[in-house]
Tab-separated table of C-alpha atoms in Angstrom:
chain	number	residue	atom	x	y	z
A	1	MET	CA	-0.040	0.180	-0.084
A	2	THR	CA	1.286	3.795	-0.765
A	3	GLN	CA	0.310	6.689	1.300
A	4	ALA	CA	0.542	10.383	0.214
A	5	ARG	CA	3.346	12.111	1.972
A	6	ASP	CA	2.927	14.630	4.930
A	7	ARG	CA	5.628	16.643	4.351
A	8	GLN	CA	8.759	15.714	2.903
A	9	ALA	CA	10.991	13.183	3.760
A	10	LEU	CA	13.572	13.237	1.244
A	11	ARG	CA	15.078	15.544	-1.114
A	12	ILE	CA	16.053	14.177	-4.620
A	13	GLN	CA	18.343	16.084	-6.625
A	14	LEU	CA	18.829	14.886	-10.573
A	15	THR	CA	22.485	16.160	-12.550
A	16	PRO	CA	21.959	15.401	-16.309
A	17	MET	CA	25.585	14.429	-17.745
A	18	GLN	CA	24.792	15.531	-20.899
A	19	ILE	CA	22.696	18.373	-21.309
A	20	PRO	CA	20.854	19.946	-24.509
A	21	GLU	CA	22.416	22.974	-26.316
A	22	ALA	CA	18.654	23.777	-27.474
A	23	VAL	CA	15.455	22.700	-24.487
A	24	PRO	CA	13.463	20.909	-27.634
A	25	ASN	CA	9.743	23.101	-27.779
A	26	ALA	CA	10.387	25.794	-25.565
A	27	GLY	CA	8.382	28.397	-25.435
A	28	LEU	CA	5.198	28.303	-27.070
A	29	ALA	CA	4.806	26.206	-29.625
A	30	ILE	CA	1.853	25.735	-32.222
A	31	THR	CA	-0.318	22.860	-31.799
A	32	GLY	CA	-3.786	21.950	-33.701
A	33	GLY	CA	-4.502	25.546	-34.175
A	34	MET	CA	-3.767	26.498	-30.359
A	35	THR	CA	-0.616	28.171	-28.687
A	36	THR	CA	0.504	26.374	-25.776
A	37	ASP	CA	3.407	26.610	-23.647
A	38	VAL	CA	4.648	22.599	-23.705
A	39	SER	CA	8.560	23.751	-21.594
A	40	SER	CA	9.684	20.905	-20.058
A	41	GLN	CA	9.785	20.127	-16.527
A	42	GLY	CA	12.572	19.337	-14.827
A	43	PRO	CA	16.256	18.628	-15.847
A	44	SER	CA	16.646	17.612	-19.970
A	45	LEU	CA	18.811	14.771	-20.861
A	46	VAL	CA	19.745	14.374	-24.051
A	47	LEU	CA	20.073	11.088	-25.549
A	48	HIS	CA	21.587	9.568	-29.329
A	49	PRO	CA	21.053	6.612	-30.584
A	50	GLY	CA	23.972	3.917	-29.655
A	51	GLU	CA	25.624	5.886	-27.201
A	52	PRO	CA	25.457	5.831	-23.587
A	53	SER	CA	23.470	9.071	-21.223
A	54	GLU	CA	23.838	9.323	-17.502
A	55	MET	CA	21.827	11.203	-15.354
A	56	VAL	CA	23.203	10.742	-11.386
A	57	VAL	CA	20.537	10.964	-8.906
A	58	LYS	CA	21.214	12.080	-5.215
A	59	VAL	CA	19.319	10.597	-2.323
A	60	LYS	CA	18.818	12.372	1.469
A	61	ASN	CA	17.490	11.305	4.652
A	62	LEU	CA	15.680	14.486	5.815
A	63	GLY	CA	13.824	12.216	8.336
A	64	THR	CA	14.994	11.362	11.889
A	65	GLN	CA	14.407	7.361	10.797
A	66	THR	CA	16.447	4.595	8.688
A	67	GLN	CA	14.235	4.565	5.251
A	68	GLN	CA	14.207	1.927	2.716
A	69	ILE	CA	14.088	3.048	-0.443
A	70	ASP	CA	13.717	1.690	-3.836
A	71	LEU	CA	14.146	3.855	-6.954
A	72	ARG	CA	11.589	3.819	-10.271
A	73	VAL	CA	11.375	5.299	-13.330
A	74	GLU	CA	7.846	6.170	-15.198
A	75	GLY	CA	7.359	7.110	-18.175
A	76	ALA	CA	6.396	6.511	-21.954
A	77	PHE	CA	8.881	4.583	-23.037
A	78	PRO	CA	10.649	0.909	-23.390
A	79	THR	CA	11.742	-0.244	-19.600
A	80	ALA	CA	14.912	-1.666	-22.249
A	81	TRP	CA	16.400	1.803	-22.422
A	82	PHE	CA	16.992	2.653	-18.861
A	83	ARG	CA	18.250	0.376	-15.925
A	84	ILE	CA	19.207	1.488	-12.365
A	85	GLY	CA	21.925	1.910	-10.299
A	86	THR	CA	22.351	2.212	-6.965
A	87	GLU	CA	24.603	1.914	-3.476
A	88	GLY	CA	21.953	-0.504	-1.903
A	89	HIS	CA	18.114	0.370	0.079
A	90	GLU	CA	18.716	1.341	3.074
A	91	LEU	CA	19.297	5.263	3.884
A	92	ALA	CA	19.839	6.569	7.794
A	93	PRO	CA	19.210	10.188	8.803
A	94	SER	CA	21.133	12.942	7.837
A	95	GLN	CA	22.545	10.470	5.110
A	96	GLN	CA	23.031	10.648	1.600
A	97	MET	CA	22.886	8.000	-1.410
A	98	ASP	CA	24.117	8.185	-5.294
A	99	ALA	CA	22.483	6.526	-7.533
A	100	VAL	CA	22.765	6.512	-11.526
A	101	LEU	CA	19.985	6.206	-14.493
A	102	TYR	CA	21.389	4.303	-17.237
A	103	PHE	CA	20.261	5.352	-20.620
A	104	GLN	CA	21.029	3.853	-23.653
A	105	LEU	CA	18.685	3.502	-26.876
A	106	PRO	CA	19.255	0.951	-29.684
A	107	ALA	CA	21.490	2.268	-32.630
A	108	THR	CA	18.877	2.022	-35.234
A	109	PHE	CA	16.044	4.323	-33.573
A	110	PHE	CA	15.417	6.367	-36.844
A	111	GLU	CA	16.179	3.701	-39.151
A	112	GLU	CA	13.601	1.015	-36.951
A	113	GLN	CA	10.463	-0.218	-39.322
A	114	GLN	CA	8.607	1.152	-36.297
A	115	ALA	CA	9.526	4.388	-36.472
A	116	LEU	CA	9.120	4.434	-40.729
A	117	GLU	CA	5.953	3.271	-40.968
A	118	SER	CA	4.174	5.233	-38.112
A	119	ALA	CA	1.099	6.510	-38.954
A	120	GLU	CA	1.155	9.524	-36.400
A	121	ARG	CA	4.433	11.822	-35.811
A	122	LEU	CA	7.133	9.470	-34.215
A	123	ASN	CA	7.626	10.446	-30.274
A	124	ILE	CA	10.966	11.757	-29.352
A	125	ASP	CA	10.841	14.051	-26.197
A	126	TYR	CA	9.301	12.318	-23.085
A	127	GLN	CA	8.584	13.572	-20.301
A	128	SER	CA	9.449	11.354	-17.235
A	129	ARG	CA	9.733	10.875	-13.677
A	130	LEU	CA	12.056	9.433	-11.166
A	131	CYS	CA	9.650	8.558	-8.167
A	132	VAL	CA	11.297	6.518	-4.705
A	133	TYR	CA	9.661	4.761	-2.291
A	134	TYR	CA	10.227	4.556	1.027
A	135	SER	CA	9.313	2.742	4.623
A	136	THR	CA	10.548	2.783	7.524
A	137	ALA	CA	10.033	0.366	10.735
A	138	ALA	CA	7.317	2.401	12.354
A	139	SER	CA	5.539	2.676	9.491
A	140	ARG	CA	5.055	-1.398	9.432
A	141	GLY	CA	5.594	-2.182	5.685
A	142	VAL	CA	3.202	1.430	4.484
A	143	GLU	CA	4.968	3.151	0.966
A	144	GLN	CA	5.017	6.672	1.292
A	145	VAL	CA	6.553	8.343	-1.789
A	146	GLU	CA	8.925	11.267	-3.015
A	147	TYR	CA	9.070	12.386	-7.145
A	148	THR	CA	10.617	14.489	-9.357
A	149	GLU	CA	10.690	15.072	-13.127
A	150	PHE	CA	12.584	14.949	-16.505
A	151	SER	CA	12.406	15.097	-19.771
A	152	LEU	CA	14.133	12.959	-22.487
A	153	HIS	CA	15.332	14.337	-25.902
A	154	ILE	CA	16.105	11.926	-28.328
A	155	ARG	CA	18.210	13.437	-31.391
A	156	PRO	CA	20.790	12.120	-33.952
A	157	HIS	CA	24.300	13.266	-33.358
A	158	SER	CA	25.260	16.142	-35.556
A	159	LEU	CA	28.787	17.109	-36.599
A	160	TYR	CA	27.823	19.862	-38.803
A	161	LEU	CA	26.515	22.165	-35.469
A	162	ASP	CA	30.172	22.916	-34.916
A	163	PHE	CA	30.487	24.553	-38.070
A	164	LEU	CA	27.375	26.991	-36.857
A	165	PRO	CA	27.732	30.301	-34.351
A	166	VAL	CA	26.590	29.568	-30.921
A	167	ILE	CA	23.682	31.551	-31.558
A	168	TYR	CA	21.891	29.076	-34.147
A	169	ARG	CA	22.870	26.146	-31.898
A	170	GLU	CA	20.050	27.238	-29.268
A	171	VAL	CA	17.473	26.726	-32.302
A	172	ASP	CA	16.390	22.823	-31.875
A	173	PHE	CA	15.021	22.500	-35.031
A	174	ILE	CA	18.747	24.155	-36.725
A	175	GLY	CA	20.083	20.608	-35.721
A	176	ARG	CA	17.825	17.645	-36.981
A	177	PHE	CA	17.402	20.431	-40.137
A	178	LEU	CA	21.422	19.666	-40.521
A	179	LYS	CA	21.431	16.413	-39.492
A	180	ILE	CA	19.387	15.374	-42.947
A	181	PHE	CA	22.377	16.955	-45.045
A	182	GLU	CA	24.950	15.649	-42.888
A	183	GLN	CA	23.585	12.027	-43.927
A	184	ALA	CA	24.043	12.820	-47.287
A	185	PHE	CA	27.556	14.254	-47.972
A	186	GLU	CA	29.369	12.544	-44.596
A	187	PRO	CA	30.154	9.084	-46.827
A	188	ALA	CA	31.827	11.661	-49.154
A	189	VAL	CA	33.585	13.377	-46.680
A	190	GLN	CA	34.903	10.138	-45.174
A	191	SER	CA	35.870	9.316	-48.392
A	192	LEU	CA	38.540	11.704	-48.688
A	193	ASP	CA	39.811	11.248	-44.820
A	194	ALA	CA	40.330	7.917	-45.847
A	195	MET	CA	41.902	8.699	-49.142
A	196	TRP	CA	45.572	8.503	-48.014
A	197	ALA	CA	45.113	4.344	-47.610
A	198	ASN	CA	44.161	4.408	-51.270
A	199	LEU	CA	47.205	5.715	-52.216
A	200	ASP	CA	49.437	3.647	-49.850
A	201	PRO	CA	50.950	-0.246	-51.790
A	202	LEU	CA	49.931	-1.478	-48.353
A	203	THR	CA	46.891	-0.724	-47.485
A	204	ALA	CA	45.305	0.294	-51.232
A	205	PRO	CA	42.745	-2.412	-52.774
A	206	ARG	CA	44.247	-4.623	-54.848
A	207	GLY	CA	42.928	-3.124	-58.295
A	208	LEU	CA	44.644	0.094	-57.662
A	209	LEU	CA	48.686	-1.489	-57.361
A	210	PRO	CA	48.402	-1.201	-61.658
A	211	PHE	CA	47.992	2.251	-61.215
A	212	LEU	CA	50.246	2.594	-58.304
A	213	ALA	CA	52.803	0.708	-59.890
A	214	TYR	CA	52.255	2.484	-63.512
A	215	TRP	CA	53.005	5.830	-60.755
A	216	VAL	CA	56.331	4.568	-59.619
A	217	ALA	CA	57.654	3.166	-62.835
A	218	TRP	CA	57.439	0.238	-61.339
A	219	PRO	CA	57.062	-3.217	-63.553
A	220	LEU	CA	54.704	-5.855	-61.634
A	221	ASP	CA	55.526	-9.912	-61.429
A	222	PRO	CA	52.850	-11.423	-61.577
A	223	ARG	CA	54.626	-14.731	-59.964
A	224	TRP	CA	54.900	-12.505	-56.918
A	225	ASP	CA	52.488	-12.690	-53.897
A	226	LEU	CA	50.070	-9.957	-53.550
A	227	ALA	CA	52.234	-8.872	-49.622
A	228	ARG	CA	55.771	-8.564	-52.348
A	229	GLN	CA	54.006	-7.055	-54.605
A	230	ARG	CA	52.885	-4.161	-52.302
A	231	ARG	CA	56.419	-3.644	-50.071
A	232	LEU	CA	57.880	-3.633	-53.895
A	233	ILE	CA	56.214	-1.049	-55.070
A	234	ARG	CA	56.328	1.259	-51.688
A	235	ASN	CA	59.952	1.252	-52.019
A	236	ALA	CA	60.358	1.288	-55.636
A	237	VAL	CA	61.414	5.143	-54.827
A	238	GLU	CA	63.876	3.880	-52.517
A	239	LEU	CA	65.559	1.288	-54.326
A	240	TYR	CA	65.875	4.043	-57.223
A	241	ARG	CA	68.074	5.979	-55.356
A	242	TRP	CA	70.671	3.757	-54.348
A	243	ARG	CA	71.006	1.866	-57.421
A	244	GLY	CA	74.262	1.066	-58.357
A	245	THR	CA	75.324	0.978	-55.020
A	246	ARG	CA	76.404	-2.107	-52.318
A	247	ARG	CA	73.385	-0.631	-50.070
A	248	GLY	CA	71.033	-0.719	-53.161
A	249	LEU	CA	71.552	-3.792	-54.135
A	250	ARG	CA	71.232	-5.170	-50.645
A	251	LEU	CA	68.115	-3.479	-50.067
A	252	TYR	CA	66.766	-4.588	-53.519
A	253	LEU	CA	67.360	-8.863	-52.564
A	254	HIS	CA	66.048	-7.973	-49.448
A	255	HIS	CA	62.886	-7.070	-51.019
A	256	TYR	CA	62.974	-10.332	-53.190
A	257	THR	CA	64.186	-12.501	-51.039
A	258	GLY	CA	62.884	-11.095	-47.340
A	259	LEU	CA	66.198	-12.032	-46.001
A	260	PRO	CA	67.296	-9.826	-43.290
A	261	LEU	CA	69.089	-6.606	-44.080
A	262	ASP	CA	71.535	-6.886	-40.531
A	263	ASP	CA	72.683	-3.598	-39.930
A	264	HIS	CA	73.361	-4.533	-36.475
A	265	ILE	CA	76.666	-6.904	-37.388
A	266	PRO	CA	79.631	-4.794	-38.733
A	267	ARG	CA	81.488	-7.528	-40.069
A	268	GLU	CA	80.188	-7.636	-43.923
A	269	ALA	CA	80.852	-11.838	-43.759
A	270	ASP	CA	77.975	-12.412	-40.753
A	271	LYS	CA	75.421	-11.033	-42.885
A	272	HIS	CA	72.620	-13.436	-44.475
A	273	ILE	CA	73.116	-10.734	-47.533
A	274	SER	CA	76.773	-10.535	-47.578
A	275	ILE	CA	77.923	-8.161	-50.804
A	276	THR	CA	82.269	-8.100	-50.626
A	277	GLU	CA	85.499	-7.157	-53.050
A	278	PRO	CA	88.035	-9.360	-53.005
A	279	SER	CA	90.918	-7.204	-53.044
A	280	GLY	CA	94.596	-7.739	-52.030
A	281	GLN	CA	98.337	-6.947	-52.996
A	282	GLY	CA	99.037	-9.909	-54.629
A	283	LEU	CA	100.942	-12.167	-53.648
A	284	ILE	CA	104.119	-11.079	-52.103
A	285	LEU	CA	106.753	-13.942	-50.614
A	286	GLY	CA	107.736	-13.724	-46.959
A	287	GLY	CA	105.355	-10.708	-45.937
A	288	ALA	CA	101.375	-11.984	-47.424
A	289	ARG	CA	99.380	-15.567	-46.542
A	290	LEU	CA	97.740	-17.057	-49.409
A	291	GLY	CA	93.665	-17.629	-49.016
A	292	GLN	CA	93.426	-15.345	-45.676
A	293	ASP	CA	95.599	-11.654	-46.843
A	294	SER	CA	96.309	-12.050	-50.212
A	295	VAL	CA	95.181	-13.899	-53.348
A	296	LEU	CA	96.930	-14.836	-56.510
A	297	GLY	CA	97.014	-11.802	-58.934
A	298	GLY	CA	95.598	-9.449	-57.322
A	299	GLY	CA	91.955	-9.858	-57.819
A	300	ARG	CA	89.745	-9.553	-60.658
A	301	PRO	CA	88.817	-5.222	-61.392
A	302	TYR	CA	85.292	-4.418	-61.170
A	303	HIS	CA	83.738	-7.964	-59.408
A	304	PHE	CA	82.617	-8.613	-56.290
A	305	MET	CA	80.906	-11.353	-54.653
A	306	VAL	CA	76.917	-12.150	-53.236
A	307	ARG	CA	77.001	-14.814	-50.485
A	308	LEU	CA	73.541	-15.500	-49.267
A	309	ARG	CA	72.415	-17.641	-46.376
A	310	PRO	CA	68.469	-18.624	-46.543
A	311	GLU	CA	66.817	-19.614	-43.386
A	312	ARG	CA	64.434	-22.195	-44.562
A	313	GLU	CA	64.472	-24.390	-47.715
A	314	ASN	CA	63.576	-22.543	-51.143
A	315	GLN	CA	63.544	-19.282	-50.226
A	316	VAL	CA	66.192	-18.341	-52.390
A	317	ASP	CA	64.733	-18.983	-56.206
A	318	GLU	CA	68.505	-18.918	-57.744
A	319	ARG	CA	67.493	-18.174	-61.328
A	320	LEU	CA	65.435	-14.844	-59.832
A	321	VAL	CA	68.767	-13.609	-58.138
A	322	ARG	CA	70.682	-13.969	-60.780
A	323	ARG	CA	68.894	-11.917	-62.956
A	324	ILE	CA	68.450	-9.324	-60.431
A	325	LEU	CA	72.308	-9.165	-60.007
A	326	ALA	CA	72.279	-8.620	-64.326
A	327	GLN	CA	69.835	-6.342	-63.806
A	328	GLU	CA	71.384	-3.605	-61.012
A	329	LYS	CA	75.116	-4.169	-61.624
A	330	PRO	CA	76.889	-1.545	-62.806
A	331	ALA	CA	77.223	-2.960	-66.625
A	332	PHE	CA	81.702	-3.758	-66.179
A	333	CYS	CA	81.271	-5.319	-63.196
A	334	THR	CA	81.115	-8.787	-62.928
A	335	TYR	CA	79.913	-10.822	-59.806
A	336	GLU	CA	80.134	-14.524	-58.183
A	337	LEU	CA	76.912	-15.496	-56.197
A	338	MET	CA	77.061	-18.243	-53.627
A	339	ILE	CA	73.871	-19.417	-51.828
A	340	THR	CA	74.589	-21.819	-48.564
A	341	LYS	CA	72.526	-24.589	-47.213
A	342	PRO	CA	69.694	-23.327	-45.052
A	343	PRO	CA	70.891	-24.759	-41.358
A	344	GLU	CA	69.333	-27.438	-40.393
A	345	SER	CA	66.946	-28.240	-37.631
A	346	PRO	CA	67.781	-29.904	-34.856
A	347	GLN	CA	66.117	-33.182	-34.767
A	348	GLN	CA	64.479	-34.569	-31.791
A	349	PRO	CA	65.881	-38.026	-30.553
A	350	PRO	CA	63.138	-41.049	-30.645
A	351	ASN	CA	61.934	-42.235	-28.042
A	352	PRO	CA	63.505	-44.403	-26.240
A	353	GLU	CA	60.784	-47.813	-25.914
A	354	PRO	CA	60.038	-48.399	-21.695
A	355	VAL	CA	62.390	-50.898	-20.076
A	356	PRO	CA	60.049	-53.551	-18.249
A	357	ASN	CA	61.137	-53.588	-14.565
A	358	PRO	CA	62.693	-56.819	-13.498
A	359	THR	CA	60.002	-58.620	-11.738
A	360	SER	CA	61.124	-60.976	-8.641
C-alpha cells in the first residue's frame, strides 16, 4: 500500500551528464491551431541512439528514521532503454545516497520499421518521473513516495553544428534539419578522409596496385604474391635512389628474398646478404699468407661476390637472384653468387622404448 506524504522526507537531486544545447519546444508552440506552453519541466537529458547517457541521482534522508528506499522510473518509453544503479536500499537519517540512471537507445532508432511506418509523428521527447518509494520500521511496510520530474530528448548526433555560431545552436530545429544534409554528404567526406589509404600500396585495394606501380614506373611480376608486390611498389623510389650501389643491391635482394638486412652486424661476411669485393696486394713472398690476406693476381677488377644465407628451404630462387644481379649491377662489373644451405633444424631424438621393470 502506498500512502501520500505529509511532509517532505527525502530530498532528490538530478544531474544530467549530457545536456541539450537547445531545449526542444521551449516557449510557445502551435498545436492544432492553439498556442500552448510546452516548456519541459525539471532537468533535461539528451539521448543519442547507440550512445550511452547518464543521469546522477542524489537522495538525502531528511527524517529521523532509517528509510528503506526503492527507485523507479516512470515514462511512456520502453523499459529496455534504461537501468538503475544504486548503492543499496537503506538510507540512514541525514545521510545521502548516490544512484545513476543509465540510458541507451538502439543505434537504429530512427531506421526501425516502427519509426518509418508510424502513422503519427514519431515521438522523440518524453516527460518522465523518478519515484522514490520509502518506508520505515515504524510504518510497518506502508510505503510513501517522493518524486521529481525530468525530460528525455532523442536527437541524432550532428557534427555540422560545430560549424555554426552559438546563437544558431540554441534552435533545436536547426540541428535536426542539418542532420538530413549530414547523412547525405558525410559518406563522401569520410571517403576523402581515408584517401591516403588508397594511395599507400600496403593498404590500397588490389585493383589500384597496377596504377600505383605505373605511377612509380615499377614492373609488376605476376609470380609474386600480393604482400611482396605491395612491399616492392612502396619501396620503389628508395630502390631507384640507391641503384648501382652496394646498399641498393642489398635492399633489392632484401625485398625480393625476405632475408634480413642485418644493419646491426658490423662484419660484412656474417650478414645474411653479404656483398664483398675481393682485393689484395697479390702474393708477396715472405709478407703474405695465401688464402688469408692475399690472392693470386691481386683480385679481378670490378668484381664482387654475393653470398646469401637463407633460413629455410626454397626461400631463395637462384635464377631470379641472378636476373636481379644482372639487372642491377653496373654493366662493366662481374660477380659470383654463392647460396649456402639453410641450417638444419635440430631433430628430436626418438623416444626410447620403455624398459620393463624386473620382477622378483
